[in-house]
Amino acid sequence: MQIRRGGIGLLTAVVLFFVLAATSFAQETGGITGTVTDSVTGLPMAGAKVSVDGTPLNVQTDRQGKFTLVAVPSGEISITITYLGYADKTVTTNVGLDAFSSVSVELESSVREVVEVSAPILEGQAKALNQQKEAVNITNVVSSDQIGRFPDPNSAEATQRIPGITIERDQGEGRYVSIRGTEPRLNAMMIDGERIPSPEGDIRAVALDVVPADLLEAIEVTKAPTADMWADSIGGSVNLVTKGAPSKTKVSLTAGWGYNRVSEDDLQTFNGTVGSRFFNDKLGALFSASYFNTDRGSENFEVEYDDGDLDALELRDYSINRKRWGFVPAFDYAFSPTSSIYFKGIYNQFDDYEYRRAIAYKVSDNEIERELKDRFEGQTIYQAKVGGDHLLPNFIRLDWGASIAFSDEEEPDAAYSIFLQEDVVFDPNVSPGSINPENIQANPLNEDFNEYFFDGASNENNVTTDRDVAFRFNVSMPMPTSSGFAGVFKFGAADRYKKKFRNVQVREFEFDDDDDAPVFVNVLDSSFDTTTIIDGRYNFRATFQDPTAARAILTNPNAESEFDLEEDAADYRASENVFAAYAMTQLNIGEKLVLVPGIRFERTDIDYVGNEVLFDDEGDYVSTLAIPGENSFNNYFASVHAKYRFTDKTNFRA
C-alpha cells in the first residue's frame, strides 16, 4: 500500500505555515530563564508552575528546578511561581527584544510553622502532583517518594497505586498491567518514553515484574494520548521514568529482610543510588542499582466438574526462587541554560527457578497423576538512549532522541516427568446437590505407590529475542502572544524498527520395555517434607519424584526420545517498521481554557516467516514448511484535548 500523498502533503503545508508565522513575529519578543529553589534547603523545585502575569504563558521547571519561557512580550514583566505546599511568589524582570533575562526565585513553604504535626509534601511527589495538575491530557503520576513508601519490589506493583490500574499476579507478585480494564496487550509499556520490547514469544504484553521499582524516579500513566505519542495504545500507556542525575549530591542506601512462611525461607533486598554534578553544575552523573532475592512458596487446588459431579481435582505445591537485579547509569551535560544533551541506560535481569509438584485426581478417568515440573526461566530487558534539547534562533525548540532496546527470554533444559496409577476407585464428597467449596475431596480408596508407573517425560528449550531501534525529533515554536492568547505549534517524526525471533524445542522421552522404565518408589524425594497443604485440608503424603532422579530419566541410555515437531509451528522470525509524523498545537485561551488539537500519521510495514507443520492421515509427521508473509497499512489519528481550570485546585479535562 502506498502512503497517501494528500495526507502527508497536508501535514507538510501546516508545518510550513506555522514555521513562516513563527519567524515573522519572533523578533518582537524575548525570553526568560531561571531557577526555582526552596528558601531553606536550597534544593531545586522540580515541577513548579511559572506563569507570565497578564498572559496565558506558563511552563514547568525541570528536574534541576530550571525553566525557560519564550515569546514573552518585551518590557517589564511579572512572573508568578506556584507549587503545592508553598506560598505563591511573584517577581519582576525586564525582557529585551530577542534576548533572555535571568531570574532566581526562592519559595517558602506554607506549612513551616506546623512542621511538627504536618510535614511538607515530599519533593518528588510534589513534583508528580504538579505535573499531573498541569497536564493537558488525562495523566496520573507517582514519584519515587511514593514508590519508596510501599513494599513494592517491581514496577507492576508500584503502578497499581495509580487510579484506574489493575494488575495480574503470578505467585503473589504483580506482573501485567491493565489500564481502565483494557487487557495488557492493548496498552503501551515504555521506559523513558520508548517502547519496551516484549521478552515473551507468544504475546506483545510486557511483564513489568522484570523491572525493579527501586530504579525509577516516577511512573507516568497516560490514559488519553496526544498526537506526539505513539498511537498503538488503546487503553493507555505506562512510562517508567528512570532516575536521572540530581541537582545536588545524593547518596542513598536501603537494605531489607523478610520471611516467607510457606517456603520457610527468607528474602533479601538492597538498593543504592549515588549522583552529583560537576564542572559548575554543567555535568550530571548518577548510578543506581537494585537487588532482590526471595524464596517463595504457594499452595492451591483446581477443580473441574461434569454436570455437578467431580470430574478432576488437582493439588499443587510450588517452591520458587526469584532474583531480580538491575542498574541505571545516567549522564547529562548543559552547554547553556537552553541547550543540553543526555544519556540514560537501564539493565534488568529476572531469574525464576520453579519446582511445581502436582497431583491430579482424574475421577472420570479413574487415574491419579503425579507430575514434577523443574524449570528455570530468565528474562532480560535493557535499553540505552541518547538525546538532546536545544533552543534555536527565533525561539524554536528542538528535542531529539535515539534509543536501542533488547529483551530476551530463555527457558533452557526444563524437565517434566509424570507417573500414573490407573484403575483408581474414588469416593468424592461432591454431588450435584451437595458441595463444600472450601473442602473438596476426591477420596481415592486404593491409591498404592507401588502401582504407579512411568507415563512420560519431556525436556524443553525455548528462547525468544526482541530488538527495538527508535529515532525521533520534535520541533516546537511559539505563536504570537497577547493578553488573552498564547500557543505553541509542534511537529515531529519518529521511526521504530522491531525485530523478533522465537524458537521452541520439546523433546519427549519414553521406554519401549517397561522393565527399563524407572520405578516410582525408587525415585522418591526423601527431602520433600510437605505432607499437608492449605491449612491441612489436603494431604500430599510427602511423595514425589526427586528432581535429580527425574532429570536422570532424560539421560537414561534405555530411554527413547524424539522431538515434538508440532512445536515447530510456534517458531517465527518477524520484523516491524513503524514510521510516524504528526502536527499539533497547544492553545491557551485566557487563563483557564487549554485546547490541544492534533493529527498523527503512522505507516506500518511487517515482514515475517512462520511455520506450517504437515501430518498425514495417520498423524505421522510429513514436513515443516516455512511460510513467509508481509503486510503494510496506513493510519491517521486525529485528537482534541481540552482542559478548563475552574479554580486553582479544580481542573476539568476532556
XYZ file of C-alpha atoms in Angstrom:
654
model
C 0.000 0.000 0.000
C 1.385 3.401 -0.923
C 1.420 6.283 1.534
C -1.363 8.647 0.607
C 0.369 11.772 -0.602
C -2.595 14.016 0.203
C -2.316 13.379 3.941
C 1.453 13.924 4.065
C 1.083 16.993 1.869
C -1.448 18.466 4.267
C 0.854 17.877 7.237
C 3.718 19.499 5.330
C 1.612 22.548 4.416
C 0.522 23.031 8.038
C 4.121 22.774 9.259
C 5.402 25.312 6.712
C 2.630 27.754 7.578
C 3.500 27.784 11.261
C 7.244 27.936 10.597
C 6.745 31.070 8.500
C 4.402 32.529 11.099
C 6.941 31.928 13.861
C 9.784 33.647 12.025
C 7.582 36.654 11.291
C 6.917 37.576 14.921
C 9.758 36.101 16.920
C 11.931 39.242 16.707
C 9.302 41.271 18.631
C 9.577 39.190 21.807
C 12.152 37.915 24.250
C 12.614 35.162 26.806
C 13.167 34.424 30.480
C 15.350 31.709 32.004
C 15.678 30.953 35.680
C 15.719 28.557 38.605
C 13.289 27.893 41.450
C 14.634 26.622 44.796
C 13.486 26.022 48.371
C 14.327 29.037 50.536
C 15.505 26.886 53.466
C 17.181 23.844 51.933
C 18.334 25.417 48.669
C 17.090 22.334 46.796
C 15.598 22.842 43.333
C 11.814 22.816 42.993
C 11.058 20.452 40.128
C 7.590 20.727 38.584
C 6.851 24.284 39.750
C 4.466 26.273 37.530
C 5.902 29.543 36.191
C 3.322 31.915 34.656
C 3.673 35.301 32.922
C 1.170 37.641 34.546
C -1.409 39.116 32.210
C -0.921 36.338 29.615
C -1.725 32.624 29.420
C 2.023 31.828 29.049
C 3.285 29.212 31.532
C 5.847 26.400 31.848
C 7.017 23.905 34.472
C 10.503 23.669 35.962
C 12.649 20.632 35.148
C 14.469 18.221 37.490
C 17.084 20.884 38.303
C 14.399 23.481 39.009
C 15.207 25.339 35.775
C 12.733 26.861 33.331
C 12.705 28.713 30.010
C 9.888 30.988 28.830
C 9.857 32.128 25.188
C 7.733 34.531 23.156
C 7.438 36.786 26.206
C 6.352 40.363 25.362
C 9.281 42.757 25.750
C 9.413 45.269 28.594
C 8.842 44.961 32.319
C 7.236 41.578 33.018
C 5.956 39.943 36.202
C 6.028 36.181 36.627
C 4.303 34.130 39.330
C 5.570 30.790 40.620
C 3.174 28.304 42.234
C 3.932 24.973 43.902
C 1.864 22.630 46.055
C 2.601 23.193 49.734
C 4.407 26.526 49.111
C 3.299 30.142 49.065
C 2.942 31.718 45.610
C 5.663 34.211 44.716
C 5.732 36.982 42.085
C 8.934 38.577 40.727
C 9.545 41.283 38.113
C 12.150 41.386 35.343
C 12.886 43.337 32.168
C 12.706 41.391 28.903
C 14.629 42.731 25.918
C 13.915 42.160 22.230
C 15.217 38.787 21.050
C 17.108 38.386 24.341
C 16.878 36.401 27.555
C 16.673 37.788 31.060
C 17.569 35.603 34.021
C 15.855 35.255 37.408
C 16.324 33.157 40.541
C 13.325 32.514 42.789
C 13.177 31.072 46.308
C 9.869 29.647 47.538
C 8.812 29.472 51.167
C 6.783 26.552 52.486
C 3.280 27.458 53.580
C 3.387 24.812 56.358
C 6.718 25.581 58.090
C 5.020 26.640 61.285
C 3.204 23.299 61.681
C 6.035 21.045 60.571
C 5.882 19.068 63.846
C 2.424 17.716 63.019
C 2.207 18.148 59.273
C 5.400 17.768 57.245
C 5.655 19.369 53.801
C 4.842 17.227 50.792
C 7.812 15.102 49.751
C 9.783 16.755 46.973
C 9.326 14.029 44.380
C 5.604 13.555 44.965
C 5.042 17.319 44.954
C 6.625 17.376 41.500
C 4.408 14.484 40.416
C 1.252 16.177 41.686
C 2.206 19.438 39.983
C 2.894 17.569 36.744
C -0.448 15.791 36.980
C -2.262 19.038 37.775
C -0.768 20.964 34.841
C -1.030 18.185 32.227
C -3.351 18.956 29.325
C -4.395 15.324 28.876
C -5.600 12.680 31.336
C -2.427 11.679 33.161
C -1.537 10.220 36.557
C 1.949 10.316 38.055
C 3.510 8.605 41.069
C 7.017 9.566 42.197
C 9.905 7.659 43.728
C 8.923 9.139 47.107
C 5.589 7.365 46.957
C 7.086 4.207 45.445
C 9.504 4.003 48.374
C 6.698 4.252 50.931
C 5.241 0.890 49.885
C 6.845 -2.589 49.836
C 6.584 -2.901 46.051
C 9.562 -4.852 44.675
C 8.727 -4.426 40.984
C 7.283 -1.827 38.625
C 3.934 -3.568 38.141
C 3.165 -3.436 41.851
C 4.239 0.204 42.082
C 1.949 1.058 39.137
C -1.093 -0.431 40.863
C -1.092 2.548 43.252
C -2.409 4.734 40.419
C -6.193 5.130 39.975
C -7.653 3.041 37.144
C -4.804 0.498 37.204
C -5.220 -3.200 37.926
C -2.537 -5.879 37.748
C -2.352 -9.596 37.067
C -0.304 -11.558 39.583
C 1.910 -14.609 39.333
C 2.844 -16.374 42.567
C 1.705 -13.333 44.523
C 3.785 -10.821 42.571
C 2.324 -8.261 40.180
C 3.167 -8.918 36.536
C 0.931 -7.465 33.793
C -0.723 -4.041 33.929
C -4.259 -3.244 32.772
C -5.424 0.340 32.310
C -9.120 1.003 32.943
C -9.992 -2.637 32.287
C -8.172 -2.894 28.947
C -6.180 -6.109 28.617
C -2.373 -5.754 28.908
C -1.505 -6.383 25.237
C -3.510 -3.296 24.211
C -1.543 -0.945 26.463
C 1.888 0.538 25.730
C 4.704 -0.125 28.214
C 7.630 2.298 27.939
C 10.928 3.181 29.578
C 11.822 6.885 29.339
C 9.277 7.342 26.547
C 10.452 4.420 24.379
C 8.541 1.166 23.914
C 9.780 -1.854 25.882
C 10.297 -4.895 23.635
C 8.444 -7.916 24.994
C 10.690 -10.797 26.123
C 7.863 -13.314 25.778
C 7.302 -15.079 22.477
C 3.555 -15.575 22.323
C 2.246 -12.166 23.450
C 3.023 -8.470 22.893
C 2.313 -7.560 26.515
C 5.333 -6.732 28.691
C 5.617 -8.221 32.168
C 6.757 -5.353 34.400
C 7.950 -7.689 37.147
C 11.296 -7.688 35.305
C 11.958 -4.009 36.173
C 12.829 -3.185 39.830
C 10.788 -0.332 41.251
C 13.888 0.988 43.060
C 15.410 2.173 39.757
C 12.535 4.532 38.937
C 12.150 8.223 39.530
C 8.481 8.244 38.554
C 5.738 6.286 36.815
C 3.551 8.189 34.353
C 0.251 6.698 33.190
C -1.315 8.431 30.192
C -4.928 7.442 29.656
C -5.502 9.595 26.563
C -2.524 10.144 24.209
C -1.784 13.364 22.358
C -0.628 13.462 18.734
C 3.068 13.416 19.697
C 2.712 9.974 21.343
C 2.730 6.536 19.724
C -0.828 5.565 18.844
C -0.659 1.804 19.486
C -2.128 2.049 22.986
C -5.890 1.581 23.065
C -6.084 1.519 26.843
C -3.260 3.954 27.520
C 0.460 3.918 28.217
C 2.707 3.351 31.229
C 6.017 5.214 31.118
C 8.694 4.101 33.584
C 10.931 7.127 34.145
C 14.374 6.027 35.308
C 16.422 8.026 37.777
C 18.370 10.955 36.383
C 21.329 12.979 37.586
C 20.334 15.045 40.648
C 20.785 18.775 41.114
C 22.727 18.213 44.340
C 24.951 15.394 45.558
C 22.782 12.448 46.550
C 23.730 9.180 48.249
C 21.153 6.663 49.452
C 21.333 3.043 50.608
C 18.463 0.765 51.609
C 18.514 -2.847 52.773
C 15.696 -5.130 53.880
C 14.961 -8.658 55.053
C 11.793 -10.736 55.224
C 10.437 -14.229 55.812
C 8.031 -16.448 53.866
C 6.040 -18.880 55.984
C 5.108 -21.312 53.192
C 8.658 -21.724 51.864
C 10.096 -21.353 55.373
C 12.857 -19.192 53.932
C 13.860 -15.546 53.772
C 14.176 -12.709 51.280
C 16.813 -10.013 50.894
C 16.599 -6.675 49.155
C 19.138 -3.922 48.562
C 19.237 -0.733 46.538
C 21.665 2.152 46.358
C 21.991 5.421 44.465
C 24.864 7.887 44.144
C 24.838 11.005 41.986
C 26.191 14.534 41.784
C 27.010 17.437 39.457
C 30.419 18.629 38.301
C 32.099 21.454 36.338
C 29.932 24.267 37.696
C 26.846 22.040 37.567
C 27.166 21.504 33.831
C 27.779 17.741 34.032
C 25.450 15.487 35.983
C 26.098 11.820 36.720
C 24.171 9.123 38.570
C 24.427 5.388 39.174
C 21.679 3.370 40.815
C 21.498 -0.383 41.463
C 18.918 -2.783 42.888
C 18.977 -6.431 44.042
C 16.110 -8.620 45.245
C 16.253 -12.320 46.185
C 13.416 -14.344 47.633
C 12.407 -17.938 48.220
C 8.667 -18.158 47.833
C 6.102 -20.901 48.173
C 2.446 -21.318 47.354
C -0.236 -23.995 47.503
C -3.513 -24.269 45.648
C -6.144 -26.596 44.278
C -8.047 -26.530 40.981
C -11.349 -28.267 40.322
C -13.270 -29.379 37.224
C -16.906 -30.511 37.267
C -19.118 -32.547 34.944
C -22.848 -31.806 35.414
C -22.241 -31.143 39.100
C -20.130 -34.234 39.709
C -16.428 -34.004 40.455
C -14.505 -34.582 37.216
C -10.962 -33.762 38.392
C -9.177 -32.275 41.403
C -5.600 -31.038 41.142
C -3.409 -30.101 44.110
C -0.285 -28.010 43.540
C 2.725 -27.093 45.638
C 5.231 -24.508 44.331
C 8.779 -23.916 45.531
C 10.240 -20.842 43.849
C 13.402 -18.796 43.988
C 13.306 -15.397 42.305
C 16.149 -12.974 41.761
C 15.659 -9.516 40.284
C 18.520 -7.120 39.796
C 19.358 -4.143 37.648
C 21.217 -0.879 37.399
C 20.812 2.568 35.838
C 23.602 4.885 34.629
C 22.562 8.445 33.720
C 24.521 11.469 32.466
C 23.565 14.905 31.214
C 25.560 17.930 30.105
C 24.268 21.510 29.857
C 26.077 23.624 27.250
C 23.931 26.588 28.318
C 20.596 27.201 30.079
C 18.882 26.494 26.729
C 20.927 23.602 25.307
C 21.686 20.176 26.810
C 22.301 16.539 25.928
C 21.844 13.358 27.953
C 22.465 9.616 28.120
C 20.308 7.173 30.081
C 20.531 3.411 30.303
C 18.915 0.576 32.203
C 19.647 -3.133 32.611
C 17.177 -5.562 34.201
C 17.547 -9.294 34.881
C 14.803 -11.505 36.313
C 15.570 -15.168 37.164
C 12.771 -17.522 38.152
C 13.562 -21.051 39.412
C 10.437 -23.144 39.905
C 9.594 -26.621 41.204
C 5.917 -27.463 40.794
C 4.641 -30.675 42.342
C 1.119 -31.514 41.208
C -1.302 -34.344 41.982
C -4.207 -34.723 39.556
C -7.083 -36.876 40.771
C -8.794 -37.695 37.463
C -12.053 -39.042 38.842
C -13.762 -39.570 35.495
C -10.718 -41.474 34.152
C -10.056 -43.450 37.363
C -6.440 -42.237 37.415
C -4.031 -40.388 39.697
C -1.185 -38.451 38.078
C 1.867 -37.077 39.866
C 3.877 -34.524 37.899
C 7.118 -32.699 38.692
C 7.956 -29.511 36.812
C 11.588 -28.413 37.143
C 12.403 -25.321 35.155
C 14.422 -22.105 35.073
C 13.182 -19.022 33.234
C 15.304 -15.928 32.741
C 14.127 -12.623 31.300
C 16.340 -9.673 30.392
C 15.399 -6.135 29.356
C 17.963 -3.421 28.694
C 17.922 -0.086 26.923
C 20.304 2.764 26.056
C 19.123 6.204 24.954
C 20.790 9.452 23.906
C 19.088 12.742 23.204
C 19.195 16.487 23.424
C 17.102 19.602 23.948
C 18.112 22.842 22.215
C 16.615 26.299 21.809
C 17.362 27.589 18.284
C 17.083 31.120 16.871
C 13.587 32.626 16.789
C 12.763 30.613 19.946
C 12.355 27.375 18.006
C 12.919 24.383 20.278
C 14.366 21.103 19.011
C 14.464 17.915 21.031
C 15.703 14.646 19.609
C 16.494 11.135 20.710
C 17.754 7.754 19.586
C 17.452 4.500 21.501
C 18.165 0.811 21.225
C 16.474 -1.781 23.418
C 16.819 -5.534 23.760
C 14.820 -8.170 25.554
C 15.055 -11.931 25.683
C 13.535 -14.872 27.475
C 15.337 -18.156 27.964
C 13.938 -21.398 29.327
C 16.856 -23.817 28.985
C 16.688 -27.501 29.830
C 13.281 -27.536 31.536
C 12.337 -31.027 32.740
C 8.854 -32.517 33.189
C 8.099 -36.037 34.443
C 4.820 -37.868 35.088
C 3.961 -41.054 36.984
C 0.469 -42.552 36.843
C -1.745 -45.036 38.690
C -4.739 -46.498 36.858
C -7.947 -48.256 37.986
C -8.337 -45.999 40.997
C -11.658 -46.027 42.856
C -12.813 -42.630 44.135
C -15.428 -41.637 46.695
C -15.680 -37.825 46.258
C -17.575 -35.676 48.730
C -19.165 -33.732 45.859
C -22.543 -34.343 44.230
C -24.887 -32.183 42.130
C -26.866 -31.411 45.254
C -24.067 -31.054 47.816
C -20.722 -29.259 47.800
C -18.440 -27.580 50.312
C -16.298 -25.266 48.103
C -13.672 -24.911 50.843
C -13.117 -28.649 51.265
C -13.495 -30.617 48.028
C -12.079 -34.128 48.331
C -11.607 -36.846 45.696
C -11.023 -39.553 48.370
C -9.120 -42.246 46.426
C -9.780 -45.614 48.104
C -6.993 -47.729 46.660
C -4.038 -45.449 45.978
C -0.833 -47.506 46.091
C 2.625 -46.068 45.338
C 3.766 -49.486 44.148
C 1.129 -49.315 41.408
C 2.450 -46.079 39.908
C 4.286 -46.427 36.595
C 6.281 -44.078 34.368
C 3.956 -42.220 31.978
C 6.306 -39.796 30.223
C 8.975 -37.127 30.464
C 9.943 -34.164 28.356
C 12.776 -31.676 28.006
C 12.142 -28.129 26.728
C 14.483 -25.439 25.431
C 12.804 -22.167 24.499
C 14.315 -18.829 23.520
C 12.807 -15.524 22.391
C 14.666 -12.342 21.441
C 13.240 -8.924 20.614
C 15.105 -5.802 19.496
C 13.811 -2.245 19.048
C 15.693 0.635 17.443
C 13.968 4.040 17.517
C 14.670 7.594 16.359
C 12.616 10.732 16.905
C 12.699 14.512 16.716
C 10.237 17.183 17.815
C 10.171 20.852 16.860
C 8.062 23.393 18.717
C 7.651 27.110 18.183
C 5.604 29.766 19.979
C 2.649 31.580 18.464
C 2.042 35.321 18.880
C 1.242 36.123 22.498
C -1.428 38.554 23.688
C -3.241 39.224 26.938
C -5.827 36.599 26.066
C -3.898 34.081 23.988
C -0.689 32.074 23.940
C 0.108 28.998 21.987
C 2.715 26.550 20.782
C 2.846 24.731 17.472
C 4.644 21.402 17.472
C 5.524 18.866 14.818
C 7.861 15.935 14.504
C 8.549 12.452 13.237
C 9.669 9.112 14.630
C 10.678 5.717 13.340
C 10.720 2.439 15.245
C 12.169 -0.800 13.886
C 11.440 -4.074 15.669
C 12.970 -7.493 15.010
C 11.757 -10.553 16.917
C 12.708 -14.234 16.914
C 11.336 -17.310 18.689
C 12.475 -20.935 18.788
C 10.732 -23.708 20.758
C 12.161 -27.224 21.124
C 10.364 -30.006 23.005
C 11.879 -33.496 23.274
C 9.710 -36.322 24.617
C 11.038 -39.481 26.315
C 9.575 -42.977 26.665
C 10.649 -46.619 27.217
C 9.736 -49.441 24.834
C 10.382 -52.031 27.514
C 8.521 -51.391 30.775
C 11.288 -53.218 32.664
C 13.713 -50.430 31.673
C 11.414 -47.648 32.874
C 12.082 -46.044 36.273
C 10.089 -47.363 39.222
C 8.194 -44.702 41.164
C 9.147 -45.883 44.651
C 12.826 -45.864 43.616
C 12.895 -42.182 42.549
C 11.096 -40.602 45.508
C 12.368 -37.363 47.058
C 13.148 -38.019 50.703
C 13.829 -34.315 51.354
C 10.337 -33.166 50.349
C 8.613 -32.743 53.716
C 5.303 -31.071 52.875
C 2.633 -33.593 53.873
C -0.422 -31.351 54.014
C -1.304 -28.117 52.233
C -3.878 -25.329 52.539
C -4.215 -25.399 56.331
C -4.091 -29.205 56.465
C -7.197 -29.781 54.348
C -5.326 -31.672 51.624
C -2.800 -34.481 52.035
C 0.195 -34.581 49.697
C 1.540 -37.667 51.511
C 5.064 -36.255 51.008
C 5.620 -38.401 47.935
C 7.040 -37.004 44.696
C 9.861 -37.848 42.354
C 13.271 -36.449 43.253
C 14.381 -33.648 40.845
C 17.821 -35.203 40.328
C 16.344 -38.650 39.685
C 13.736 -37.160 37.351
C 16.437 -35.428 35.299
C 18.368 -38.704 35.123
C 15.483 -40.089 33.055
C 16.481 -37.674 30.270
C 19.944 -39.253 30.062
C 18.915 -42.876 30.639
C 20.531 -44.958 27.829
C 17.419 -47.143 27.609
C 15.130 -44.153 27.000
C 13.985 -43.337 23.506
C 13.302 -39.748 22.579
C 12.022 -37.686 19.701
C 11.299 -34.048 19.084
C 7.683 -32.937 19.222
C 7.715 -31.471 15.710
C 4.275 -29.954 16.184
C 6.025 -27.296 18.301
C 7.735 -26.012 15.126
C 4.502 -24.145 14.473
C 5.391 -21.856 17.406
C 8.678 -20.723 15.801
C 8.892 -17.482 13.812
C 11.022 -14.564 12.678
C 9.383 -11.164 12.292
C 10.267 -7.547 11.644
C 8.062 -4.496 12.018
C 8.802 -0.924 10.999
C 6.557 1.939 12.115
C 7.107 5.458 10.755
C 5.142 8.330 12.285
C 4.693 12.045 11.620
C 2.446 14.483 13.460
C 1.414 18.114 13.871
C -0.365 19.623 16.883
C -0.922 22.863 18.725
C -1.483 23.865 22.318
C -3.802 26.864 22.540
C -4.023 28.715 25.857
C -7.193 30.809 25.600
C -7.319 33.156 28.530
C -6.011 31.845 31.832
C -8.499 28.992 32.171
C -9.001 27.153 28.857
C -6.414 24.988 27.057
C -7.132 23.203 23.759
C -4.758 20.674 22.150
C -5.838 19.612 18.636
C -3.541 17.380 16.591
C -3.229 14.805 13.858
C -0.863 11.841 13.618
C 0.062 9.619 10.691
C 1.587 6.159 11.109
C 2.838 3.799 8.419
C 3.410 0.156 9.425
C 5.347 -2.427 7.397
C 5.566 -6.028 8.597
C 7.583 -8.996 7.293
C 7.517 -12.398 8.921
C 8.270 -16.084 8.445
C 6.265 -18.701 10.324
C 5.988 -22.469 10.011
C 3.280 -24.839 8.848
C 3.680 -28.407 10.182
C 2.157 -31.132 7.978
C 0.972 -34.590 9.105
C -0.568 -37.431 7.095
C -3.941 -39.086 7.715
C -2.382 -41.422 10.305
C -0.935 -38.489 12.227
C 2.647 -39.113 11.177
C 4.914 -36.141 10.564
C 5.459 -35.235 6.909
C 7.309 -31.910 6.757
C 7.642 -28.345 8.077
C 7.123 -25.559 5.570
C 8.390 -22.025 6.065
C 5.502 -19.628 5.364
C 6.605 -16.040 4.648
C 4.227 -13.101 4.750
C 4.066 -9.335 4.775
C 1.604 -6.560 5.406
C 1.555 -2.769 5.170
C -1.039 -0.237 6.216
C -1.517 3.479 6.956
C -3.423 5.029 9.845
C -4.445 8.610 10.599
C -5.279 9.576 14.176
C -6.991 12.869 14.964
C -7.273 14.077 18.537
C -8.561 17.032 20.544
C -7.879 17.527 24.253
C -9.401 20.220 26.413
C -8.673 21.411 29.949
C -10.642 24.049 31.828
C -9.447 25.410 35.168
C -12.440 26.266 37.353
C -10.222 27.199 40.300
C -6.563 26.802 41.194
C -7.433 23.410 42.705
C -10.061 22.176 40.241
C -9.460 21.153 36.613
C -11.861 19.634 34.107
C -10.422 17.580 31.240
C -11.985 16.013 28.169
